[in-house]
Tab-separated table of N, CA, C and O in Angstrom:
chain	number	residue	atom	x	y	z
Q	31	MET	N	-21.840	-2.759	41.256
Q	31	MET	CA	-21.428	-2.736	39.955
Q	31	MET	C	-22.117	-3.626	38.852
Q	31	MET	O	-22.463	-4.625	39.235
Q	32	THR	N	-22.693	-3.182	37.861
Q	32	THR	CA	-23.393	-3.922	36.965
Q	32	THR	C	-22.392	-4.954	36.198
Q	32	THR	O	-21.328	-4.714	36.185
Q	33	ALA	N	-23.045	-5.845	35.463
Q	33	ALA	CA	-22.317	-6.787	34.773
Q	33	ALA	C	-21.595	-6.044	33.479
Q	33	ALA	O	-20.539	-6.356	33.203
Q	34	SER	N	-22.178	-5.131	32.876
Q	34	SER	CA	-21.580	-4.259	31.746
Q	34	SER	C	-20.423	-3.485	32.296
Q	34	SER	O	-19.298	-3.455	31.702
Q	35	GLU	N	-20.529	-2.855	33.570
Q	35	GLU	CA	-19.400	-2.193	34.219
Q	35	GLU	C	-18.327	-3.079	34.500
Q	35	GLU	O	-17.033	-2.757	34.326
Q	36	LEU	N	-18.653	-4.172	35.184
Q	36	LEU	CA	-17.529	-5.271	35.414
Q	36	LEU	C	-16.785	-5.738	33.968
Q	36	LEU	O	-15.536	-5.746	34.094
Q	37	PHE	N	-17.526	-5.996	33.008
Q	37	PHE	CA	-16.909	-6.490	31.865
Q	37	PHE	C	-16.090	-5.344	31.278
Q	37	PHE	O	-14.932	-5.584	30.758
Q	38	PHE	N	-16.495	-3.978	31.050
Q	38	PHE	CA	-15.642	-2.956	30.842
Q	38	PHE	C	-14.346	-2.730	31.674
Q	38	PHE	O	-13.277	-2.671	30.999
Q	39	THR	N	-14.481	-2.895	32.984
Q	39	THR	CA	-13.291	-2.766	33.832
Q	39	THR	C	-12.284	-3.854	33.548
Q	39	THR	O	-11.043	-3.660	33.461
Q	40	LEU	N	-12.723	-5.229	33.480
Q	40	LEU	CA	-11.908	-6.249	33.092
Q	40	LEU	C	-11.373	-6.179	31.791
Q	40	LEU	O	-10.051	-6.435	31.566
Q	41	ASN	N	-12.058	-5.713	30.861
Q	41	ASN	CA	-11.538	-5.445	29.467
Q	41	ASN	C	-10.335	-4.565	29.394
Q	41	ASN	O	-9.417	-4.588	28.834
Q	42	ASN	N	-10.572	-3.375	30.191
Q	42	ASN	CA	-9.546	-2.390	30.359
Q	42	ASN	C	-8.260	-2.985	30.838
Q	42	ASN	O	-7.266	-2.614	30.551
Q	43	ALA	N	-8.377	-3.707	31.905
Q	43	ALA	CA	-7.269	-4.357	32.621
Q	43	ALA	C	-6.491	-5.262	31.805
Q	43	ALA	O	-5.317	-5.171	31.633
Q	44	LEU	N	-7.165	-6.130	30.904
Q	44	LEU	CA	-6.505	-6.827	30.079
Q	44	LEU	C	-5.967	-6.196	28.897
Q	44	LEU	O	-4.780	-6.496	28.381
Q	45	ASP	N	-6.603	-5.119	28.366
Q	45	ASP	CA	-6.041	-4.264	27.193
Q	45	ASP	C	-4.662	-3.588	27.808
Q	45	ASP	O	-3.850	-3.356	26.840
Q	46	SER	N	-4.506	-3.309	28.955
Q	46	SER	CA	-3.553	-2.488	29.568
Q	46	SER	C	-2.307	-3.450	30.113
Q	46	SER	O	-1.490	-3.140	30.705
Q	47	GLY	N	-2.330	-4.809	29.628
Q	47	GLY	CA	-1.293	-5.542	29.992
Q	47	GLY	C	-1.582	-6.562	31.154
Q	47	GLY	O	-0.790	-7.247	31.709
Q	48	GLY	N	-2.834	-6.571	31.715
Q	48	GLY	CA	-3.380	-7.427	32.786
Q	48	GLY	C	-3.058	-8.858	32.283
Q	48	GLY	O	-3.024	-9.296	31.225
Q	49	ARG	N	-2.894	-9.826	33.329
Q	49	ARG	CA	-2.549	-11.183	33.030
Q	49	ARG	C	-3.834	-11.963	33.745
Q	49	ARG	O	-4.207	-11.564	34.786
Q	50	VAL	N	-3.976	-13.201	33.358
Q	50	VAL	CA	-5.059	-13.959	33.898
Q	50	VAL	C	-4.419	-15.406	34.378
Q	50	VAL	O	-3.716	-15.953	33.763
Q	51	LEU	N	-4.899	-15.748	35.549
Q	51	LEU	CA	-4.617	-17.085	36.031
Q	51	LEU	C	-5.965	-17.864	36.068
Q	51	LEU	O	-7.105	-17.244	36.405
Q	52	ILE	N	-5.888	-18.939	35.524
Q	52	ILE	CA	-7.273	-19.821	35.502
Q	52	ILE	C	-6.845	-21.087	36.235
Q	52	ILE	O	-6.030	-21.829	36.071
Q	53	CYS	N	-7.907	-21.411	37.204
Q	53	CYS	CA	-7.803	-22.643	37.976
Q	53	CYS	C	-8.917	-23.706	37.335
Q	53	CYS	O	-10.132	-23.274	37.196
Q	54	GLN	N	-8.474	-24.959	36.929
Q	54	GLN	CA	-9.443	-25.906	36.253
Q	54	GLN	C	-9.400	-27.049	37.007
Q	54	GLN	O	-8.449	-27.544	37.818
Q	55	HIS	N	-10.607	-27.856	37.257
Q	55	HIS	CA	-10.598	-29.060	37.803
Q	55	HIS	C	-11.551	-30.046	36.764
Q	55	HIS	O	-12.643	-29.583	36.502
Q	56	GLU	N	-10.827	-30.991	36.323
Q	56	GLU	CA	-11.437	-31.964	35.365
Q	56	GLU	C	-12.093	-31.030	34.049
Q	56	GLU	O	-13.042	-31.186	33.777
Q	57	LYS	N	-11.152	-30.165	33.555
Q	57	LYS	CA	-11.579	-29.341	32.351
Q	57	LYS	C	-12.409	-28.330	32.551
Q	57	LYS	O	-12.911	-27.762	31.712
Q	58	GLU	N	-12.871	-28.069	33.811
Q	58	GLU	CA	-13.937	-27.094	34.248
Q	58	GLU	C	-13.136	-25.893	34.879
Q	58	GLU	O	-12.511	-26.269	35.697
Q	59	THR	N	-13.522	-24.726	34.365
Q	59	THR	CA	-12.843	-23.617	34.988
Q	59	THR	C	-13.550	-23.361	36.298
Q	59	THR	O	-14.743	-23.228	36.347
Q	60	VAL	N	-12.864	-23.436	37.535
Q	60	VAL	CA	-13.462	-23.188	38.782
Q	60	VAL	C	-12.979	-21.971	39.451
Q	60	VAL	O	-13.732	-21.482	40.444
Q	61	GLY	N	-11.813	-21.250	38.889
Q	61	GLY	CA	-11.480	-19.964	39.495
Q	61	GLY	C	-10.698	-19.247	38.532
Q	61	GLY	O	-10.288	-19.578	37.522
Q	62	LEU	N	-10.648	-17.997	38.754
Q	62	LEU	CA	-10.176	-16.981	37.821
Q	62	LEU	C	-9.505	-15.737	38.637
Q	62	LEU	O	-10.029	-15.401	39.477
Q	63	LEU	N	-8.374	-15.217	38.363
Q	63	LEU	CA	-7.770	-14.223	38.747
Q	63	LEU	C	-7.104	-13.272	37.832
Q	63	LEU	O	-6.408	-13.889	36.833
Q	64	ILE	N	-7.380	-12.083	37.805
Q	64	ILE	CA	-6.766	-11.252	36.771
Q	64	ILE	C	-6.103	-10.133	37.642
Q	64	ILE	O	-6.408	-9.652	38.602
Q	65	TYR	N	-4.759	-10.005	37.054
Q	65	TYR	CA	-3.865	-9.035	37.927
Q	65	TYR	C	-2.979	-8.219	36.878
Q	65	TYR	O	-2.735	-8.604	35.681
Q	66	SER	N	-2.448	-7.158	37.422
Q	66	SER	CA	-1.543	-6.268	36.702
Q	66	SER	C	-0.175	-6.125	37.266
Q	66	SER	O	-0.174	-6.087	38.607
Q	67	ILE	N	0.805	-5.753	36.700
Q	67	ILE	CA	2.200	-5.445	37.237
Q	67	ILE	C	2.411	-3.991	36.629
Q	67	ILE	O	2.351	-3.805	35.424
Q	68	PHE	N	2.721	-3.172	37.411
Q	68	PHE	CA	3.153	-1.859	37.155
Q	68	PHE	C	4.266	-1.190	37.978
Q	68	PHE	O	4.546	-1.794	39.107
Q	69	GLU	N	4.953	-0.217	37.407
Q	69	GLU	CA	6.124	0.448	38.102
Q	69	GLU	C	5.573	1.612	38.856
Q	69	GLU	O	4.820	2.547	38.404
Q	70	ASP	N	5.942	1.554	40.031
Q	70	ASP	CA	5.589	2.830	40.989
Q	70	ASP	C	6.470	3.888	40.572
Q	70	ASP	O	7.815	3.729	40.531
Q	71	LEU	N	5.919	4.995	40.200
Q	71	LEU	CA	6.646	6.215	39.783
Q	71	LEU	C	7.452	6.883	40.887
Q	71	LEU	O	8.367	7.579	40.535
Q	72	MET	N	7.167	6.662	42.090
Q	72	MET	CA	7.828	7.348	43.123
Q	72	MET	C	9.147	6.488	43.510
Q	72	MET	O	10.112	7.087	43.789
Q	73	THR	N	8.893	5.133	43.689
Q	73	THR	CA	10.014	4.320	44.088
Q	73	THR	C	10.729	3.470	42.884
Q	73	THR	O	11.757	2.796	43.260
Q	74	PHE	N	10.023	3.525	41.864
Q	74	PHE	CA	10.611	2.709	40.742
Q	74	PHE	C	10.566	1.210	40.859
Q	74	PHE	O	11.177	0.429	40.280
Q	75	ASN	N	9.842	0.715	41.932
Q	75	ASN	CA	9.639	-0.651	42.186
Q	75	ASN	C	8.392	-1.090	41.424
Q	75	ASN	O	7.444	-0.399	41.204
Q	76	TYR	N	8.538	-2.500	41.134
Q	76	TYR	CA	7.320	-3.011	40.430
Q	76	TYR	C	6.229	-3.527	41.534
Q	76	TYR	O	6.669	-4.087	42.558
Q	77	LEU	N	5.172	-3.384	41.196
Q	77	LEU	CA	3.926	-3.616	42.086
Q	77	LEU	C	3.057	-4.586	41.337
Q	77	LEU	O	2.641	-4.408	40.235
Q	78	GLY	N	2.386	-5.491	42.164
Q	78	GLY	CA	1.370	-6.323	41.496
Q	78	GLY	C	0.015	-5.786	42.193
Q	78	GLY	O	-0.039	-5.337	43.279
Q	79	PHE	N	-0.952	-5.969	41.383
Q	79	PHE	CA	-2.396	-5.372	41.738
Q	79	PHE	C	-3.455	-6.391	41.325
Q	79	PHE	O	-3.435	-6.774	40.112
Q	80	VAL	N	-4.172	-6.913	42.285
Q	80	VAL	CA	-5.216	-7.842	41.885
Q	80	VAL	C	-6.340	-7.079	41.456
Q	80	VAL	O	-6.964	-6.194	42.061
Q	81	GLU	N	-6.846	-7.338	40.132
Q	81	GLU	CA	-7.913	-6.522	39.537
Q	81	GLU	C	-9.175	-7.260	39.845
Q	81	GLU	O	-10.244	-6.572	39.993
Q	82	PHE	N	-9.065	-8.458	39.832
Q	82	PHE	CA	-10.472	-9.493	39.950
Q	82	PHE	C	-10.076	-10.915	40.350
Q	82	PHE	O	-9.367	-11.423	39.911
Q	83	ILE	N	-10.964	-11.337	41.226
Q	83	ILE	CA	-10.767	-12.872	41.691
Q	83	ILE	C	-12.260	-13.350	41.676
Q	83	ILE	O	-13.117	-12.711	42.373
Q	84	LEU	N	-12.394	-14.430	41.308
Q	84	LEU	CA	-13.736	-15.228	41.461
Q	84	LEU	C	-13.484	-16.667	41.331
Q	84	LEU	O	-12.664	-17.345	40.763
Q	85	VAL	N	-14.198	-17.344	42.283
Q	85	VAL	CA	-14.337	-18.794	42.405
Q	85	VAL	C	-15.721	-19.103	42.310
Q	85	VAL	O	-16.624	-18.572	42.818
Q	86	GLY	N	-15.985	-20.181	41.616
Q	86	GLY	CA	-17.311	-20.721	41.277
Q	86	GLY	C	-17.984	-21.199	42.477
Q	86	GLY	O	-17.386	-21.567	43.581
Q	87	SER	N	-19.191	-20.951	42.673
Q	87	SER	CA	-19.983	-21.047	43.936
Q	87	SER	C	-19.920	-22.509	44.417
Q	87	SER	O	-19.725	-22.627	45.825
Q	88	SER	N	-19.875	-23.376	43.688
Q	88	SER	CA	-19.896	-24.873	44.220
Q	88	SER	C	-18.390	-25.223	44.535
Q	88	SER	O	-18.187	-26.370	45.164
Q	89	PHE	N	-17.561	-24.338	44.466
Q	89	PHE	CA	-16.119	-24.632	44.584
Q	89	PHE	C	-15.510	-23.669	45.733
Q	89	PHE	O	-14.410	-23.673	45.976
Q	90	ARG	N	-16.273	-22.921	46.163
Q	90	ARG	CA	-15.909	-21.817	47.405
Q	90	ARG	C	-15.581	-22.780	48.574
Q	90	ARG	O	-16.210	-23.817	48.930
Q	91	ARG	N	-14.843	-22.153	49.505
Q	91	ARG	CA	-14.282	-22.726	50.857
Q	91	ARG	C	-13.605	-23.957	50.661
Q	91	ARG	O	-13.616	-24.834	51.540
Q	92	LYS	N	-12.817	-24.277	49.557
Q	92	LYS	CA	-11.957	-25.397	49.325
Q	92	LYS	C	-10.769	-24.956	48.980
Q	92	LYS	O	-9.901	-25.875	48.479
Q	93	GLY	N	-10.239	-23.821	49.251
Q	93	GLY	CA	-8.847	-23.461	48.981
Q	93	GLY	C	-8.462	-22.947	47.766
Q	93	GLY	O	-7.248	-22.686	47.520
Q	94	ILE	N	-9.496	-22.655	46.820
Q	94	ILE	CA	-9.020	-22.368	45.547
Q	94	ILE	C	-8.518	-21.022	45.351
Q	94	ILE	O	-7.624	-20.534	44.801
Q	95	GLY	N	-9.325	-19.972	45.914
Q	95	GLY	CA	-8.846	-18.685	46.109
Q	95	GLY	C	-7.683	-18.513	46.672
Q	95	GLY	O	-6.667	-17.776	46.254
Q	96	ARG	N	-7.372	-19.187	47.860
Q	96	ARG	CA	-6.121	-19.099	48.483
Q	96	ARG	C	-4.999	-19.686	47.606
Q	96	ARG	O	-3.778	-19.133	47.567
Q	97	GLY	N	-5.221	-20.720	46.831
Q	97	GLY	CA	-4.261	-21.253	45.852
Q	97	GLY	C	-4.003	-20.299	44.775
Q	97	GLY	O	-2.740	-20.177	44.530
Q	98	LEU	N	-4.894	-19.515	44.330
Q	98	LEU	CA	-4.721	-18.577	43.195
Q	98	LEU	C	-3.763	-17.501	43.844
Q	98	LEU	O	-2.909	-17.131	43.085
Q	99	LEU	N	-4.234	-16.997	45.004
Q	99	LEU	CA	-3.355	-15.808	45.582
Q	99	LEU	C	-2.012	-16.379	45.931
Q	99	LEU	O	-1.043	-15.604	45.979
Q	100	SER	N	-1.800	-17.578	46.411
Q	100	SER	CA	-0.571	-18.040	46.748
Q	100	SER	C	0.478	-18.278	45.528
Q	100	SER	O	1.522	-17.808	45.457
Q	101	PHE	N	-0.172	-18.618	44.445
Q	101	PHE	CA	0.371	-18.897	43.239
Q	101	PHE	C	0.967	-17.339	42.697
Q	101	PHE	O	2.102	-17.185	42.266
Q	102	LEU	N	0.139	-16.429	42.788
Q	102	LEU	CA	0.295	-15.130	42.272
Q	102	LEU	C	1.404	-14.616	43.233
Q	102	LEU	O	2.408	-13.861	42.666
Q	103	SER	N	1.267	-14.588	44.360
Q	103	SER	CA	2.488	-14.147	45.464
Q	103	SER	C	3.819	-14.610	45.202
Q	103	SER	O	4.720	-14.116	45.115
Q	104	LYS	N	3.873	-15.946	44.885
Q	104	LYS	CA	5.412	-16.686	44.549
Q	104	LYS	C	5.680	-16.069	43.078
Q	104	LYS	O	6.830	-15.736	43.051
Q	105	ASP	N	4.701	-15.794	42.234
Q	105	ASP	CA	5.092	-15.461	40.843
Q	105	ASP	C	5.603	-14.031	41.004
Q	105	ASP	O	6.663	-13.716	40.338
Q	106	LEU	N	4.974	-13.254	41.778
Q	106	LEU	CA	5.255	-11.820	41.942
Q	106	LEU	C	6.517	-11.621	42.491
Q	106	LEU	O	7.378	-10.859	42.184
Q	107	SER	N	6.870	-12.512	43.549
Q	107	SER	CA	8.168	-12.523	44.266
Q	107	SER	C	9.377	-12.873	43.376
Q	107	SER	O	10.437	-12.164	43.357
Q	108	LYS	N	9.120	-13.767	42.400
Q	108	LYS	CA	10.131	-14.224	41.501
Q	108	LYS	C	10.573	-12.967	40.515
Q	108	LYS	O	11.650	-12.793	40.111
Q	109	LYS	N	9.417	-12.158	40.278
Q	109	LYS	CA	9.642	-11.029	39.353
Q	109	LYS	C	9.985	-9.802	40.260
Q	109	LYS	O	10.005	-8.684	39.702
Q	110	ARG	N	10.288	-9.976	41.471
Q	110	ARG	CA	10.733	-8.883	42.312
Q	110	ARG	C	9.694	-7.820	42.392
Q	110	ARG	O	10.117	-6.519	42.336
Q	111	CYS	N	8.479	-8.169	42.685
Q	111	CYS	CA	7.426	-7.154	42.811
Q	111	CYS	C	7.103	-7.177	44.278
Q	111	CYS	O	7.187	-8.063	44.879
């Protein structure tokens, strides 16, 4: 995927109600997760979908991605997704 295709995809996700989680360390953004919540038309349950996750290269393998996904999982559980 090219940078312009990625930008287009992420822009569409945000325009359609996507949400953003940002992880910062000393005022520097070190991780980012974009997700959506939508209703399944077959079961009428709400589902969470991870659109994009990114952790800065110097912060990888330090649990940041795991922390973002853990926070997301707890948040989606609270919303009964």
